[in-house]
mmCIF file of C-alpha atoms in Angstrom:
data_model
loop_
_atom_site.group_PDB
_atom_site.id
_atom_site.type_symbol
_atom_site.label_atom_id
_atom_site.label_comp_id
_atom_site.label_asym_id
_atom_site.label_seq_id
_atom_site.Cartn_x
_atom_site.Cartn_y
_atom_site.Cartn_z
ATOM 1 C CA UNK A 1 0.366 -0.019 -0.280
ATOM 2 C CA UNK A 2 1.335 3.698 -0.706
ATOM 3 C CA UNK A 3 -0.097 6.535 1.605
ATOM 4 C CA UNK A 4 0.040 9.468 0.261
ATOM 5 C CA UNK A 5 0.005 13.055 3.320
ATOM 6 C CA UNK A 6 -0.559 10.294 5.776
ATOM 7 C CA UNK A 7 -3.565 8.695 3.835
ATOM 8 C CA UNK A 8 -4.104 4.933 1.701
ATOM 9 C CA UNK A 9 -2.992 6.129 -1.995
ATOM 10 C CA UNK A 10 -4.866 3.937 -4.146
ATOM 11 C CA UNK A 11 -6.247 6.269 -6.883
ATOM 12 C CA UNK A 12 -4.551 7.688 -10.340
ATOM 13 C CA UNK A 13 -5.619 12.179 -9.268
ATOM 14 C CA UNK A 14 -6.273 14.001 -12.888
ATOM 15 C CA UNK A 15 -3.607 16.189 -14.082
ATOM 16 C CA UNK A 16 -0.420 13.550 -12.665
ATOM 17 C CA UNK A 17 2.009 11.512 -14.309
ATOM 18 C CA UNK A 18 4.292 10.052 -11.552
ATOM 19 C CA UNK A 19 5.272 10.756 -8.132
ATOM 20 C CA UNK A 20 7.804 10.960 -5.712
ATOM 21 C CA UNK A 21 8.651 8.845 -4.181
ATOM 22 C CA UNK A 22 10.928 7.494 0.170
ATOM 23 C CA UNK A 23 10.670 3.386 0.837
ATOM 24 C CA UNK A 24 11.553 2.552 4.696
ATOM 25 C CA UNK A 25 12.969 -0.276 6.056
ATOM 26 C CA UNK A 26 10.779 -0.387 9.816
ATOM 27 C CA UNK A 27 13.263 -2.470 10.713
ATOM 28 C CA UNK A 28 16.393 -0.568 9.779
ATOM 29 C CA UNK A 29 15.762 2.903 9.568
ATOM 30 C CA UNK A 30 17.188 2.840 5.676
ATOM 31 C CA UNK A 31 15.792 4.686 3.310
ATOM 32 C CA UNK A 32 15.453 4.820 -0.602
ATOM 33 C CA UNK A 33 14.247 8.168 -2.674
ATOM 34 C CA UNK A 34 12.712 7.435 -6.052
ATOM 35 C CA UNK A 35 10.331 8.244 -8.803
ATOM 36 C CA UNK A 36 7.510 6.536 -10.648
ATOM 37 C CA UNK A 37 5.426 7.008 -13.896
ATOM 38 C CA UNK A 38 1.804 6.294 -12.755
ATOM 39 C CA UNK A 39 0.831 5.695 -16.773
ATOM 40 C CA UNK A 40 3.920 4.515 -20.059
ATOM 41 C CA UNK A 41 2.804 5.030 -23.781
ATOM 42 C CA UNK A 42 3.024 1.998 -26.355
ATOM 43 C CA UNK A 43 3.364 2.983 -30.453
ATOM 44 C CA UNK A 44 2.250 0.501 -32.604
ATOM 45 C CA UNK A 45 1.621 0.611 -36.240
ATOM 46 C CA UNK A 46 -1.336 0.262 -37.081
ATOM 47 C CA UNK A 47 -2.604 0.006 -40.946
ATOM 48 C CA UNK A 48 0.458 1.957 -41.883
ATOM 49 C CA UNK A 49 -0.062 4.560 -38.924
ATOM 50 C CA UNK A 50 1.869 4.357 -35.841
ATOM 51 C CA UNK A 51 -1.131 5.178 -32.853
ATOM 52 C CA UNK A 52 -0.317 5.005 -29.334
ATOM 53 C CA UNK A 53 -1.593 3.925 -26.508
ATOM 54 C CA UNK A 54 -1.474 4.646 -23.057
ATOM 55 C CA UNK A 55 -1.724 1.884 -20.560
ATOM 56 C CA UNK A 56 -1.145 2.498 -15.946
ATOM 57 C CA UNK A 57 1.787 1.262 -14.923
ATOM 58 C CA UNK A 58 3.182 -1.685 -11.803
ATOM 59 C CA UNK A 59 2.859 1.879 -10.429
ATOM 60 C CA UNK A 60 0.819 -0.036 -6.813
ATOM 61 C CA UNK A 61 2.560 -2.924 -6.698
ATOM 62 C CA UNK A 62 6.755 -1.039 -7.562
ATOM 63 C CA UNK A 63 9.122 -1.837 -5.393
ATOM 64 C CA UNK A 64 11.473 0.262 -7.048
ATOM 65 C CA UNK A 65 14.433 -0.198 -9.218
ATOM 66 C CA UNK A 66 17.234 -1.115 -6.263
ATOM 67 C CA UNK A 67 18.394 -4.387 -6.327
ATOM 68 C CA UNK A 68 19.239 -4.049 -2.991
ATOM 69 C CA UNK A 69 16.044 -2.394 -1.608
ATOM 70 C CA UNK A 70 14.072 -5.550 -3.386
ATOM 71 C CA UNK A 71 16.270 -8.251 -1.963
ATOM 72 C CA UNK A 72 15.882 -6.901 1.239
ATOM 73 C CA UNK A 73 11.916 -6.451 0.956
ATOM 74 C CA UNK A 74 12.461 -10.441 -1.109
ATOM 75 C CA UNK A 75 13.837 -11.409 2.581
ATOM 76 C CA UNK A 76 12.338 -9.667 5.423
ATOM 77 C CA UNK A 77 8.733 -9.695 3.941
ATOM 78 C CA UNK A 78 6.686 -6.125 2.529
ATOM 79 C CA UNK A 79 5.246 -5.935 5.912
ATOM 80 C CA UNK A 80 8.271 -4.480 6.940
ATOM 81 C CA UNK A 81 8.399 -1.368 4.561
ATOM 82 C CA UNK A 82 6.425 0.986 3.715
ATOM 83 C CA UNK A 83 6.077 3.179 0.628
ATOM 84 C CA UNK A 84 4.832 6.800 0.889
ATOM 85 C CA UNK A 85 4.252 9.564 -2.150
ATOM 86 C CA UNK A 86 6.308 13.044 -0.914
ATOM 87 C CA UNK A 87 5.033 14.869 -4.550
ATOM 88 C CA UNK A 88 2.723 14.490 -7.202
ATOM 89 C CA UNK A 89 3.885 15.522 -10.156
ATOM 90 C CA UNK A 90 2.259 16.589 -13.458
ATOM 91 C CA UNK A 91 5.069 15.074 -15.373
ATOM 92 C CA UNK A 92 8.312 12.673 -16.493
ATOM 93 C CA UNK A 93 10.580 15.706 -16.322
ATOM 94 C CA UNK A 94 8.816 17.351 -12.712
ATOM 95 C CA UNK A 95 9.139 13.640 -11.669
ATOM 96 C CA UNK A 96 13.154 13.755 -12.743
ATOM 97 C CA UNK A 97 13.936 17.080 -10.366
ATOM 98 C CA UNK A 98 11.968 16.235 -7.806
ATOM 99 C CA UNK A 99 13.528 12.838 -7.371
ATOM 100 C CA UNK A 100 17.359 14.622 -7.235
ATOM 101 C CA UNK A 101 16.518 17.801 -5.069
ATOM 102 C CA UNK A 102 14.925 15.121 -2.879
ATOM 103 C CA UNK A 103 18.299 12.960 -2.618
ATOM 104 C CA UNK A 104 20.714 16.427 -2.455
ATOM 105 C CA UNK A 105 18.953 17.354 0.772
ATOM 106 C CA UNK A 106 18.410 14.284 2.583
ATOM 107 C CA UNK A 107 22.873 13.870 0.980
ATOM 108 C CA UNK A 108 22.011 10.290 0.346
ATOM 109 C CA UNK A 109 24.916 10.049 -1.249
ATOM 110 C CA UNK A 110 26.814 10.317 1.955
ATOM 111 C CA UNK A 111 24.589 7.986 4.231
ATOM 112 C CA UNK A 112 25.569 4.677 2.627
ATOM 113 C CA UNK A 113 24.638 3.188 6.440
ATOM 114 C CA UNK A 114 21.256 5.659 6.079
ATOM 115 C CA UNK A 115 20.581 5.175 2.679
ATOM 116 C CA UNK A 116 19.919 2.795 -0.318
ATOM 117 C CA UNK A 117 20.614 5.149 -2.906
ATOM 118 C CA UNK A 118 23.639 4.944 -4.703
ATOM 119 C CA UNK A 119 23.298 6.869 -7.330
ATOM 120 C CA UNK A 120 21.521 10.494 -8.533
ATOM 121 C CA UNK A 121 21.287 10.125 -12.200
ATOM 122 C CA UNK A 122 19.583 13.578 -14.148
ATOM 123 C CA UNK A 123 18.897 15.750 -16.655
ATOM 124 C CA UNK A 124 16.141 18.744 -16.571
ATOM 125 C CA UNK A 125 15.775 21.987 -18.463
ATOM 126 C CA UNK A 126 14.083 24.981 -16.538
ATOM 127 C CA UNK A 127 11.042 23.498 -18.591
ATOM 128 C CA UNK A 128 10.051 20.674 -17.075
ATOM 129 C CA UNK A 129 9.710 22.892 -13.649
ATOM 130 C CA UNK A 130 5.656 24.858 -13.643
ATOM 131 C CA UNK A 131 5.694 27.084 -11.128
#
């Protein structure tokens, strides 16, 4: 289960494409900050024309792209972790920006004993951020 602002989160709100999240290991208090898209687009050719379709991602069952987080979830059980949405984002670019911002603010690379994050990878530009 995901939570957002202290409440259970199960439905995608109108106008949002992604979110930034925090996963916490309740046994060790080790954490992970990441981002996830609510939807992905697929392209396929139908009668010579490219058609794009939007499908919901696996966000409800998602446990990070981090192999270390996935390993711990598998070994310790999902009940020993919390998944919290810390920011809803209108697009992929703003999710990338706010994910990196949270990672830098929390100094995830400087504290490997407290954070699962092993890298910060981002490429954004001003137009990704809407005031």
